Structures are given as C-alpha cells and as structure tokens.
Short mmCIF file of C-alpha atoms in Angstrom, two decimals:
data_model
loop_
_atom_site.label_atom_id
_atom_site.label_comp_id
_atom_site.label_asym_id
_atom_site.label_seq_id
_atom_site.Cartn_x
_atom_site.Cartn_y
_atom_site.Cartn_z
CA UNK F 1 -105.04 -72.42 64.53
CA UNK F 2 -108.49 -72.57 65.40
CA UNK F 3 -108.25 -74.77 68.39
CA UNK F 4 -105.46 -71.99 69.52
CA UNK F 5 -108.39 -69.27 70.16
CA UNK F 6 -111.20 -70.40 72.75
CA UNK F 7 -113.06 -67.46 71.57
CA UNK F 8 -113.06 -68.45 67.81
CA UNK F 9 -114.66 -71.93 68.16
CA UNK F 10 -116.94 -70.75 70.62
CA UNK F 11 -117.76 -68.28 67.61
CA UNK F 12 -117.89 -70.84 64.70
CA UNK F 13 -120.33 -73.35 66.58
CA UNK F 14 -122.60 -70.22 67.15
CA UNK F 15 -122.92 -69.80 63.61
CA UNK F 16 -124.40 -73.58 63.09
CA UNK F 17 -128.29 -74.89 63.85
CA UNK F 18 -128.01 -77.71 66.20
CA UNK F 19 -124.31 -77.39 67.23
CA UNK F 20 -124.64 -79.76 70.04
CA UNK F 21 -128.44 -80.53 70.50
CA UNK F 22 -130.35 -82.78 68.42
CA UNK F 23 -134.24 -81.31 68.41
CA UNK F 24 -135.45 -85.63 68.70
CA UNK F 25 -132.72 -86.82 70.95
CA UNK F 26 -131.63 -83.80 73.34
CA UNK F 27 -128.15 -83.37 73.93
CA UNK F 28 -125.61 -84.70 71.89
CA UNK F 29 -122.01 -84.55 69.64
CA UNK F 30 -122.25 -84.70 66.24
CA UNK F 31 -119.43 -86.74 64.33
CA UNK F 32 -122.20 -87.75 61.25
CA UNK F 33 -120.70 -85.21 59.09
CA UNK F 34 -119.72 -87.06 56.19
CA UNK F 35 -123.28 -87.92 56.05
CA UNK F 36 -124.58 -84.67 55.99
CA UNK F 37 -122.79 -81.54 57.76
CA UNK F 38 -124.01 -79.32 60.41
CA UNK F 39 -126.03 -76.20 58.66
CA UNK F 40 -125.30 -73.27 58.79
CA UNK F 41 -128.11 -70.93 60.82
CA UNK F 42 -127.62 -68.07 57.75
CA UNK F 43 -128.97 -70.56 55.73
CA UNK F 44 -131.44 -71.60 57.40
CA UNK F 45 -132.79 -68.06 57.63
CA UNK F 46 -132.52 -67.62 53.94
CA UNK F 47 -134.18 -70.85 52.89
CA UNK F 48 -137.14 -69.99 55.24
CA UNK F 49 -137.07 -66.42 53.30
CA UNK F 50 -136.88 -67.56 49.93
CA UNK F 51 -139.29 -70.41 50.50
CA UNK F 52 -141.95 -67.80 51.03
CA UNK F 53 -141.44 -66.10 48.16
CA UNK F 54 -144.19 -66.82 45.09
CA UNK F 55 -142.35 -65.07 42.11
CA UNK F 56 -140.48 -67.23 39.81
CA UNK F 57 -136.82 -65.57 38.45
CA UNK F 58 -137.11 -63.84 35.14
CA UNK F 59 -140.28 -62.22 35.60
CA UNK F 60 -140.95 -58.68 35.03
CA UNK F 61 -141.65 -57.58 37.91
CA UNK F 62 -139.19 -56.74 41.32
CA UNK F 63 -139.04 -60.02 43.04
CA UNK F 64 -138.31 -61.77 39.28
CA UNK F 65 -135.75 -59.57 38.60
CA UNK F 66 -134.44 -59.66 42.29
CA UNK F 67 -134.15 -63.36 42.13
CA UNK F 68 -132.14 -63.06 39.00
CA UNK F 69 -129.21 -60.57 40.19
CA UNK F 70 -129.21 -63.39 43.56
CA UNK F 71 -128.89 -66.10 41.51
CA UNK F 72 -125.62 -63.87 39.49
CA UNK F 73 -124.20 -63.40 42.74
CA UNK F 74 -124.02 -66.94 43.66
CA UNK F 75 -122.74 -68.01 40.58
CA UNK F 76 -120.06 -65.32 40.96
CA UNK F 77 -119.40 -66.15 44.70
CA UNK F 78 -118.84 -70.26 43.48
CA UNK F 79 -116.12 -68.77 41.05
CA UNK F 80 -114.19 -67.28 43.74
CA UNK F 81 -114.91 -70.22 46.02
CA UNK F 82 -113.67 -72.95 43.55
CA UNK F 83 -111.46 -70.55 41.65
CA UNK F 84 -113.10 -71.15 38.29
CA UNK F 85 -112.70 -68.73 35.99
CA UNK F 86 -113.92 -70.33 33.39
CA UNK F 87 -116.71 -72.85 32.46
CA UNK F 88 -120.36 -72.40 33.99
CA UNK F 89 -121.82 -73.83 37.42
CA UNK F 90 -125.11 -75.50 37.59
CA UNK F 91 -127.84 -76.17 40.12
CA UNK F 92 -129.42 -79.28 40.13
CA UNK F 93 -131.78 -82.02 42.00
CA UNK F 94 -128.57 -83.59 43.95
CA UNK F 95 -124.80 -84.02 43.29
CA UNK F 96 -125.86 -87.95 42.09
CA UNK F 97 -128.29 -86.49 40.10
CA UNK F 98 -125.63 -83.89 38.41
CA UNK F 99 -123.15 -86.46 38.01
CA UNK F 100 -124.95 -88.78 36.27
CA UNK F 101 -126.15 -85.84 33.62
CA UNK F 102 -122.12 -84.46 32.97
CA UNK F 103 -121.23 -88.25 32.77
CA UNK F 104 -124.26 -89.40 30.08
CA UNK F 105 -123.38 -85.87 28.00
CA UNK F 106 -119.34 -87.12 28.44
CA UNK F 107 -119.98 -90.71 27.19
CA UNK F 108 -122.36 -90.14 24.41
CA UNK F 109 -120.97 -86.83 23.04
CA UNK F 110 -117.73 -88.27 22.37
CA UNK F 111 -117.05 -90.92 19.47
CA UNK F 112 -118.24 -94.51 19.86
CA UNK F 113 -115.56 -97.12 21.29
CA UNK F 114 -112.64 -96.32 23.54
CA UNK F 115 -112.85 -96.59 27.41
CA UNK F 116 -114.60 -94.65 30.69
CA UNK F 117 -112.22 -95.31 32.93
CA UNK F 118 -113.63 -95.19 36.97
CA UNK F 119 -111.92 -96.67 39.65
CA UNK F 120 -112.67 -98.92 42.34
CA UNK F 121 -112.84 -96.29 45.24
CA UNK F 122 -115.62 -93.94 43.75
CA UNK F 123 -119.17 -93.94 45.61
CA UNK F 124 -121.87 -95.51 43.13
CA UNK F 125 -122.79 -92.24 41.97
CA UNK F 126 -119.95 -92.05 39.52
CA UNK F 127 -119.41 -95.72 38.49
CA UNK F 128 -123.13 -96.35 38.22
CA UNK F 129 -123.09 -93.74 35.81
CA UNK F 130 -120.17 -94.91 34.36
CA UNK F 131 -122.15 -98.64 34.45
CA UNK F 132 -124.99 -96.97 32.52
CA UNK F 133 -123.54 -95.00 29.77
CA UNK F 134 -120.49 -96.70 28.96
CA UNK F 135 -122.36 -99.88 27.15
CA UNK F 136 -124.79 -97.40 25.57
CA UNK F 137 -122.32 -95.13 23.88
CA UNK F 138 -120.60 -98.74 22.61
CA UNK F 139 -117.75 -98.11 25.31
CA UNK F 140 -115.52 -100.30 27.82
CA UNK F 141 -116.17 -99.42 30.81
CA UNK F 142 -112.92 -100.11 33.09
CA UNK F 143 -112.57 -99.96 37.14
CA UNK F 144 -109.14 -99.06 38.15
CA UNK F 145 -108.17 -100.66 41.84
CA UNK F 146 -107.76 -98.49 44.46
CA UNK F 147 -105.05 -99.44 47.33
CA UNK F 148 -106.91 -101.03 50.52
CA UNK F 149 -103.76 -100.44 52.26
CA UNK F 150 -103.78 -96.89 52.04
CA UNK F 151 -107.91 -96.09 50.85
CA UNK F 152 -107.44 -94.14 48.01
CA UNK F 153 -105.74 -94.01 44.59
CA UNK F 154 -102.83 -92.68 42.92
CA UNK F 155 -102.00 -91.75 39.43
CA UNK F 156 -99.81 -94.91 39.31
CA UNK F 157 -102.89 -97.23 39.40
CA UNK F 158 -104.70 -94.74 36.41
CA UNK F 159 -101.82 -94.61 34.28
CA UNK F 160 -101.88 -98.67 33.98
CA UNK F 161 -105.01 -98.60 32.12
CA UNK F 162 -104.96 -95.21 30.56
CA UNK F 163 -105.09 -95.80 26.28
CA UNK F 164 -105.19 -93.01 24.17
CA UNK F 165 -108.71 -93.88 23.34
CA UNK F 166 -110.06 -92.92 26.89
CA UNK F 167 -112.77 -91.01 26.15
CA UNK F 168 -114.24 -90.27 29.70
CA UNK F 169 -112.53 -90.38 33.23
CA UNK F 170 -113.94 -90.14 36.65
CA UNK F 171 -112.13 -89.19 39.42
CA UNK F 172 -113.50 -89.35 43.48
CA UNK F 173 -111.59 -86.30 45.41
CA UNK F 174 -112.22 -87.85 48.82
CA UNK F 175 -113.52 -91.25 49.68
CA UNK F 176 -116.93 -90.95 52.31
CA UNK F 177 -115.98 -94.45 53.55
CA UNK F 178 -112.06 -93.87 53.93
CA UNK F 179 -112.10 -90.20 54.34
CA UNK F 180 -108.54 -90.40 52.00
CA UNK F 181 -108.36 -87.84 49.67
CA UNK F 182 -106.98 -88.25 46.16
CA UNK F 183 -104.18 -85.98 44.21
CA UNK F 184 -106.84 -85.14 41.64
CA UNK F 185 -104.49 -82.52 39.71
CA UNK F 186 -101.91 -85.75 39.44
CA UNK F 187 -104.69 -88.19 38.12
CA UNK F 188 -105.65 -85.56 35.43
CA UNK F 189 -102.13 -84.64 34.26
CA UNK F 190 -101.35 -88.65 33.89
CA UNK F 191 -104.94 -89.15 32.09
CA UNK F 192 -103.83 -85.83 29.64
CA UNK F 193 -99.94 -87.05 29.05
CA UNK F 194 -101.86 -90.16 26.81
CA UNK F 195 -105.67 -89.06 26.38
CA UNK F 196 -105.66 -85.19 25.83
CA UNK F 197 -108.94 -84.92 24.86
CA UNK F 198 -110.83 -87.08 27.56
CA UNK F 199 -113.17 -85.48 29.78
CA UNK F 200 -112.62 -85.91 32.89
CA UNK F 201 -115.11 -85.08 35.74
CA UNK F 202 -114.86 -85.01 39.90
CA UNK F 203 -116.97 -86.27 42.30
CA UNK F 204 -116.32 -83.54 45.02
CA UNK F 205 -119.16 -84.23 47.22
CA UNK F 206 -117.62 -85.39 50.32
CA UNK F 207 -113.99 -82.70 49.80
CA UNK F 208 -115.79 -79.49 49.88
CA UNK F 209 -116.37 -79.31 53.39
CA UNK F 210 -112.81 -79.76 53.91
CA UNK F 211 -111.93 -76.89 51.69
CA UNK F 212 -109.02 -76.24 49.94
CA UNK F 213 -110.97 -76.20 46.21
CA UNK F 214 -108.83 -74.93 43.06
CA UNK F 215 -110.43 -76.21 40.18
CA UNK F 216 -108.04 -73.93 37.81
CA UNK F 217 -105.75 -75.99 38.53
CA UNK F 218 -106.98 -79.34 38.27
CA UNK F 219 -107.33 -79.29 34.51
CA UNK F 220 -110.56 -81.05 34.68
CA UNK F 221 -114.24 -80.49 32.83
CA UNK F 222 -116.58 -81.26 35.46
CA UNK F 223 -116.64 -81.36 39.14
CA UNK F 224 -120.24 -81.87 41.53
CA UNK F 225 -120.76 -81.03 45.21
CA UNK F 226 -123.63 -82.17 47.28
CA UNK F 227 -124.47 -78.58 49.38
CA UNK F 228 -125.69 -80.30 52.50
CA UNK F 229 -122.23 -81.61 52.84
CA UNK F 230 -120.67 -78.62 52.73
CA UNK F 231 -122.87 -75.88 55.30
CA UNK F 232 -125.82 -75.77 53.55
CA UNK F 233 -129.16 -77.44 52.83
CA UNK F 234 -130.75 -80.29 51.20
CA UNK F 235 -132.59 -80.49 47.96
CA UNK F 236 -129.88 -79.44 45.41
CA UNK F 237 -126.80 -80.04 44.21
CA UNK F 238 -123.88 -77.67 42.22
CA UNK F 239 -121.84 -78.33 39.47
CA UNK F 240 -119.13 -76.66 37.44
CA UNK F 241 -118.89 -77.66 33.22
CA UNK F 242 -115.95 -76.44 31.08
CA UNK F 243 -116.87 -74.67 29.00
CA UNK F 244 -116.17 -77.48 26.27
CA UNK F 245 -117.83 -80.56 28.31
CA UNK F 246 -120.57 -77.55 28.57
CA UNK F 247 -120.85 -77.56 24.57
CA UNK F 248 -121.97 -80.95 24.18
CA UNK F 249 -125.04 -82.34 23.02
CA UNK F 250 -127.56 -82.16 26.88
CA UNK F 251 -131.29 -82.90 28.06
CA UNK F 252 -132.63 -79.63 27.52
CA UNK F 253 -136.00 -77.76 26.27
CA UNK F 254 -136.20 -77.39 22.51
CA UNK F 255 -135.18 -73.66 21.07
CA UNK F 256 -134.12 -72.36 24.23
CA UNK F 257 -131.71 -69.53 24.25
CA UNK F 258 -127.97 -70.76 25.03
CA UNK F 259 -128.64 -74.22 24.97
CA UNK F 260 -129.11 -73.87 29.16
CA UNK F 261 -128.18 -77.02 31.35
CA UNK F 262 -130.54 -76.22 33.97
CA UNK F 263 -134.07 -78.22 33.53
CA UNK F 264 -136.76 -75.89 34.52
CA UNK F 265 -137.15 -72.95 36.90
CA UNK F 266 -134.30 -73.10 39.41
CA UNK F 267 -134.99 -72.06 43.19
CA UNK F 268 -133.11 -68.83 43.79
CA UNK F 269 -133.04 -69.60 47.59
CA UNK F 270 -130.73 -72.57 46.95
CA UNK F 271 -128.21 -70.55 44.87
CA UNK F 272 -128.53 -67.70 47.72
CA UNK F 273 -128.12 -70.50 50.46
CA UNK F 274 -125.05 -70.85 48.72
CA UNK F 275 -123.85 -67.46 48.62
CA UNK F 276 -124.32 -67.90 53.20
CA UNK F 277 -121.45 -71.04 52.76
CA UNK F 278 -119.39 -68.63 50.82
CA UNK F 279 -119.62 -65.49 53.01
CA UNK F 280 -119.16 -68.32 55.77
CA UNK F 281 -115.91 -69.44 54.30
CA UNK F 282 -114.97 -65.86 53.95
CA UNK F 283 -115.51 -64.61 58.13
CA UNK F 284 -113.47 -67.54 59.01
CA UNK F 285 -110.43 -66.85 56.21
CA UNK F 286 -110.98 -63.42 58.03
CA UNK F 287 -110.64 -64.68 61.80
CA UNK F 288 -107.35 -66.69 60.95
CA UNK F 289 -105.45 -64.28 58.57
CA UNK F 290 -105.30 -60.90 57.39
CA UNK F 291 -105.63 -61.22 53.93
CA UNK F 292 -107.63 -58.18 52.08
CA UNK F 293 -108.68 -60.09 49.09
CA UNK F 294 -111.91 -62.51 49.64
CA UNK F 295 -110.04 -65.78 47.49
CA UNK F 296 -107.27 -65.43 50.15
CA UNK F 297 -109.53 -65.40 52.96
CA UNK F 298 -111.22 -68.77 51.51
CA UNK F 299 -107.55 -70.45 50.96
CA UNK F 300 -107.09 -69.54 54.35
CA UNK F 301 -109.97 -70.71 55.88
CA UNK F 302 -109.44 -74.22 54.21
CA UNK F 303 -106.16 -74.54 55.69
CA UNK F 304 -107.56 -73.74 59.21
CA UNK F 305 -110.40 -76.25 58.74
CA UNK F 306 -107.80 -78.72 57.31
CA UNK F 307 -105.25 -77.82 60.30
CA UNK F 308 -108.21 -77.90 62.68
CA UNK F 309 -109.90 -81.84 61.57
CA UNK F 310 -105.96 -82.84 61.51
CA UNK F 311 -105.80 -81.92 65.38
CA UNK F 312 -108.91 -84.01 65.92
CA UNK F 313 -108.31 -87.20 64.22
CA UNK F 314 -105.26 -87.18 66.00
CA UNK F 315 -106.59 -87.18 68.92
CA UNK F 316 -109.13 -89.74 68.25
CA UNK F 317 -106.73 -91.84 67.21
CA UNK F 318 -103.80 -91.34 69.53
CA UNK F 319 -105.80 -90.58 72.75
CA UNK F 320 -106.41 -87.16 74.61
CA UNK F 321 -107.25 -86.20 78.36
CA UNK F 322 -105.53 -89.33 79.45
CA UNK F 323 -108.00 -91.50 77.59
CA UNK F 324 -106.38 -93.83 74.80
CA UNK F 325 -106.97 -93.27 71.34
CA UNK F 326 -108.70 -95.88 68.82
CA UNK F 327 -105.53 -97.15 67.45
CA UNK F 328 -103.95 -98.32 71.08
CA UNK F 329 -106.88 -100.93 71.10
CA UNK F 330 -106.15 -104.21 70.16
CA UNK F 331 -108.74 -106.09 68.11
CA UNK F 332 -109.22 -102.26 66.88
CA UNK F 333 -108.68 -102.25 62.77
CA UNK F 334 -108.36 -98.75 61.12
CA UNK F 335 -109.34 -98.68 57.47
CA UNK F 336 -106.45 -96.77 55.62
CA UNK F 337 -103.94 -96.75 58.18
CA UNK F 338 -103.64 -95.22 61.66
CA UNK F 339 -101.00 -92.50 60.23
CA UNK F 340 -102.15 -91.66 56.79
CA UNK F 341 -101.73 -88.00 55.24
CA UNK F 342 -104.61 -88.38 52.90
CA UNK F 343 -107.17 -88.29 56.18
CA UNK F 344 -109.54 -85.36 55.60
CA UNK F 345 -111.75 -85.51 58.97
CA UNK F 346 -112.90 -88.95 59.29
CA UNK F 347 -112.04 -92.36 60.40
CA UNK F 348 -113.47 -95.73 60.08
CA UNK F 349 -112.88 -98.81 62.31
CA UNK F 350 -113.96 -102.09 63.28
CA UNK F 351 -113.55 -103.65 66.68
CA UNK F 352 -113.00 -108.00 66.94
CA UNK F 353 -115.90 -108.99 68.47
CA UNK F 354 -118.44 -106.37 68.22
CA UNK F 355 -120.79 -105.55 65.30
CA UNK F 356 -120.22 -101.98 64.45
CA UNK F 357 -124.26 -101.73 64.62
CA UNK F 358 -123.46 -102.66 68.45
CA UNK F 359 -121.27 -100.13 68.36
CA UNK F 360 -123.00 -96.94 66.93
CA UNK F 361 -126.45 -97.75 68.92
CA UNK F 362 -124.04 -97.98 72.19
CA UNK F 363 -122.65 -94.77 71.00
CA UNK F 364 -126.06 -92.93 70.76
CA UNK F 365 -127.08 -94.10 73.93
CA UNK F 366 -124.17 -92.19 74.97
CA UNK F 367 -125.16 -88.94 73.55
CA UNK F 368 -122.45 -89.18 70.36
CA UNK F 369 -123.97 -89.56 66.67
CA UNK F 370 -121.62 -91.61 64.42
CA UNK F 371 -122.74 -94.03 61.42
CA UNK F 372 -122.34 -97.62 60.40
CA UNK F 373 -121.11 -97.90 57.32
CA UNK F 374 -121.99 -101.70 55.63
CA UNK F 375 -120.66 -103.90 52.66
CA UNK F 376 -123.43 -103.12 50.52
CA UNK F 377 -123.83 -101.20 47.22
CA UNK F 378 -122.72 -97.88 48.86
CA UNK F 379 -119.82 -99.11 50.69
CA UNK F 380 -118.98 -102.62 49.81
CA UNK F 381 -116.47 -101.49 47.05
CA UNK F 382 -114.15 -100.63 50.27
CA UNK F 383 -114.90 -103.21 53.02
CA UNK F 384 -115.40 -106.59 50.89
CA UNK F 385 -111.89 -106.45 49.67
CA UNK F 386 -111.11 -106.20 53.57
CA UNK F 387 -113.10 -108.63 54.32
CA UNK F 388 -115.35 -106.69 56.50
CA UNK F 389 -119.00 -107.04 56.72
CA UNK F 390 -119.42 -103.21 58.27
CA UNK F 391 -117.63 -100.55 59.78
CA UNK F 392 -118.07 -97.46 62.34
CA UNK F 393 -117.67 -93.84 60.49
CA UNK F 394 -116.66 -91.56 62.82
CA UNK F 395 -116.64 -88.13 60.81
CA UNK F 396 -115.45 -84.89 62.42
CA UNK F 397 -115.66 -81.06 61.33
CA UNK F 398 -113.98 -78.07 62.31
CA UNK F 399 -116.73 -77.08 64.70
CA UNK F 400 -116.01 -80.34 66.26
CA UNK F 401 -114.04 -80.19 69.42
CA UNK F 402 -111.17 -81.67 71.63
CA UNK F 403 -113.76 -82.06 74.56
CA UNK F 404 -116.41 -83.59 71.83
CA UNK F 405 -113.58 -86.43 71.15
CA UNK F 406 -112.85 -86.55 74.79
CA UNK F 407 -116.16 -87.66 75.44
CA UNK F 408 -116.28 -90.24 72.35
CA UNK F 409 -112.84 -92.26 73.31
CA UNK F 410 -114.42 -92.27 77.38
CA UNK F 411 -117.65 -93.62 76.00
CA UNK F 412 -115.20 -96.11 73.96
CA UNK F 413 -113.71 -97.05 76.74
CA UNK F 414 -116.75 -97.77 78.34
CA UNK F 415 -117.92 -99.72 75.54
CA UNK F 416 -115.09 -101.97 75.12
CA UNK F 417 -114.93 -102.62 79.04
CA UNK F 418 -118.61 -104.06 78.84
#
C-alpha cells in the first residue's frame, strides 16, 4: 500500500525531524523505534510554540482561555483516535508514571483479598505496579506465563488462573522485546466470563504506533500510551479511565471541582502535540483511501502502517535485493518465531558467537541505529527463560524503507563474514 506509491513515502519521511540524519552522528537509518519513534516535524513546531508561551490554562485572559479550547480539542481528537466514547483521557508525567496511578486507584479501591492478575510478558511498568499495590491492598498478586515459543500470551494462559475474586487485571497489547502483539479484546472477554467486575487496564505504550486502536471494543477501564512512541514528544504520557475505574478513590487536591485526575497545571502544548499525531494519522488514512469521515481515515491509516511494517519484517527476515534475510543464517535465533502473525514492526535476534553489544556497535559504525536489549529488569522476563543473556532489537516503522533494510542485511552480511 504504501510501499506501492514512491511518491507517498517520499511524502511521509518529509513529515518527520531527522528521517535519515542523526544531528551527533551524520547520516544514518533509524530502526530504534520501539525505543522512541521518529517525531513528527508538526510537533516539533508546536512544542517550540507552546513552550514560549507564559499563560497558564484557565486564566482569564486570551492565551488562558486559548489554551483551554486546545486542550478540548485534543481530548476530542484522542476520542476519535482510540474510539472512546466514553470514559475521560488524562495527561500525565509518562505512560509508567500513569500506569502505576490507574493500577494503585484499581488495587486499593476495590475490596481487600482476591487477586491482580499480570502476566509474565508485561514490561516492569505494569507488574511493578502490580508488585507494589497488590500486598498493600492485602491482595495476591499472580504472574500468568507467557509462551516463549510464540512471545506473547493468549487468553488460554489467563483463563487458568482467572477466580472470580480477581479484582485487578493487567494486560500488555504489544511486547517492546518480542514486538508480538496480544488479542487484548479476547483476554478481557475471558477475564469478564468469571470476574465481571475486575478492572482491567492496558499497557499500550509500545501498540500505538502501530495503529489499529479501538478501545470500544476492548471492554477494558484503562489503557496508557507513552507519546514519544507514537509521533510525538517526550515529557508526558496519555491515558484513557472508564468512567467507573475514573470514580474511584485518586491522589488529588482537596475540594477540587470533579474530583480531577490530573495533578497540577497541565502543559497545553503536550495535549496540542497530540492533536499533530492525530491530524498525522488522519493525511495518511487520506493518502491510502477515500473515506470522508476522519475515524475511517485513522482505521485506514493503521492498516497501511500495519501492511507497510509487515512488508519490512519480511524482508528482513527473508532477504531482499539478493541479500539473505536474518532467518537463512545459521547460528541466527529469532525470538518468537521467524513466521509469527503477532509481529507488529520489530524483531529480535541473537547470533552464536557474537555478543549482541558486538553487534549493535558494528551496526552503528555502519550508519544503522538498532538497540541491545539485555536480561535485566526491563527485559529479562523474556530472554532468561531463553536462556539468553541479550539480544539485538531491530525495530522498524512505516517511514522505514525497503532500501533502509537493504542496507541493514548487507551490513549483516558484512558483519557475520568478519
């Protein structure tokens, strides 16, 4: 879809800050995605805007009331971009920081006893939080195990532990080590067959770049995103609450009006930053279908990122331009599978006989940014159970290209000649 129109991708990368030059390095391809995403150069613009601006929202005055109509508009943009129509979103210090608030309020507004029920996959984020509250609101915490073979986690391996006293669940939508996703919607129907009333919240930082986002119909209470994962900039994090997970008891400033989630005065540049990924998601949906309403156009544009990171990993795994692909290496281990549907843009590997830290620093002498992932408290959860002491994440986007993973497998090559 994309990859079909020369004149689209050539128009996508324009629209990004540092498509293919790093400003400390010089030239080079960016597959470091999963740890951060390429931004987008509308929000750049509107962060350096905003930044300037002294007025805090609220205030009577033009630029107080300005910043409060920007700030409606974002929140109404994130409806149509997760398709929420109910519930509230949130800004916050980070997507770790907003998880860990909607899991505390989960485990100690609900009844003492029962279970929080992780699993194995999630990043620390959720199951530290799980770690912490669990014990203090006098609940088991449980860790469901995730399938090594495949790197993610069905509803199968939930519904083993799931007791109707499951108070709080947490679910990971796509793994940043694995780069599986997860049938969310399935996990949340099996958690609701025998715990109706558990609240059950998404960590959907490393998904939203991938697109594809439908929280109507995930039957959830809380979901987090990390924005500088997903086109836009660091220093904040979003959040969608139910409206009944948004009910109970939160941190929050005595005899304030609508018992608000937000602590303190929010930064209306990061909620109009937001609005740019939106409108971004919207041109492309626009580019690669004719739909007339804007939700469309965002469906659409997640299936032509999803179609678009499909044709890459592909390639990177099954060769292209006569060059082999990672999997025809022997000594070359895949983490979840060479052909796995769940892939959403990224693959991990190890290589007998090189340390993936050999690996990556060969790699950026070569001009191509990837990241080793090791077996400690953000990543061991996957690798010990392989046995693997580190890894090399190799994490595409649809702005990435077939001549971008071209010039990875040659440099590959190169490496595994030496």
């Amino acid at each position: 879809m994309i990859n079909l129109q020369p004149d689209l991708i050539d128009d996508i990368r324009g629209r990004f800050a540092h498509v293919d030059a790093c400003p400390f390095q010089g030239e080079r391809v960016f597959f470091e995605n999963a740890g951060g995403a390429l931004t987008l150069k509308s929000v750049v613009e509107t962060s350096a805007k905003f930044a300037a601006i002294p007025d805090n929202p609220g205030r009577d005055n033009p630029a107080g009331q300005a910043a409060v109509k920007i700030i409606a508009r974002a929140k109404n943009d994130m409806a149509v971009f997760f398709n929420a129509p109910n519930g509230q979103f949130i800004a916050g210090e980070s997507g770790t920081e907003l998880l860990f608030r909607l899991i505390g309020a989960a485990c100690l507004g609900t009844p003492e006893g029962g279970r929080v029920l992780s699993s194995s996959l999630e990043h620390p984020a959720t199951r530290s939080a799980a770690d912490r509250y669990a014990p203090i609101s006098g609940k088991a915490h449980v860790l469901v195990a995730h399938d090594n073979g495949t790197g993610s986690i069905d509803a199968a391996a939930y519904k083993a532990e799931i007791t109707p006293d499951t108070r709080v669940a947490t679910i990971l939508h796509t793994s940043p080590v694995t780069g599986m996703a997860v049938d969310v919607a399935a996990i949340a129907a099996t958690i609701r067959e025998t715990a109706p009333d558990c609240y059950i919240i998404v960590d959907g930082i490393q998904h939203a770049a991938h697109g594809r986002l439908d929280l109507a119909a995930l039957n959830i209470d809380g979901y987090v995103i990390s924005p500088y994962k997903v086109f836009s900039r660091h220093g904040y994090g979003i959040a969608w609450l139910s409206d009944r997970l948004a009910a109970l008891p939160h941190d929050g400033l005595m005899g304030a009006p609508g018992a608000p989630w937000e602590l303190g005065t929010r930064d209306a540049g990061a909620y109009a930053a937001f609005s740019d990924v939106v409108d971004y998601f919207d041109w492309l949906g626009g580019r690669v279908s004719d739909h007339d309403d804007r939700r469309s156009r965002i469906v659409a544009a997640g299936e032509a990122i999803h179609a678009q990171e499909k044709t890459l990993t592909e390639a990177l795994l099954h060769g292209a331009g006569n060059l082999p692909g990672l999997a025809s290496y022997e000594g070359v281990t895949i983490i979840g599978g060479i052909d796995n549907p769940r892939r959403e843009g990224l693959v991990s590997f190890a290589y007998e006989g090189l340390e993936a830290t050999e690996i990556v620093a060969a790699l950026n002498e070569a001009g191509i940014r990837t990241h080793v992932r090791k077996a400690d408290h953000y990543s061991g959860n996957i690798l010990s159970p392989l046995g693997m002491e580190s890894c090399v994440r190799v994490s595409l986007c649809h702005y990435n290209t077939e001549a971008e993973v071209i010039r990875f497998l040659a440099a590959m090559r190169d490496i595994m000649r030496a």
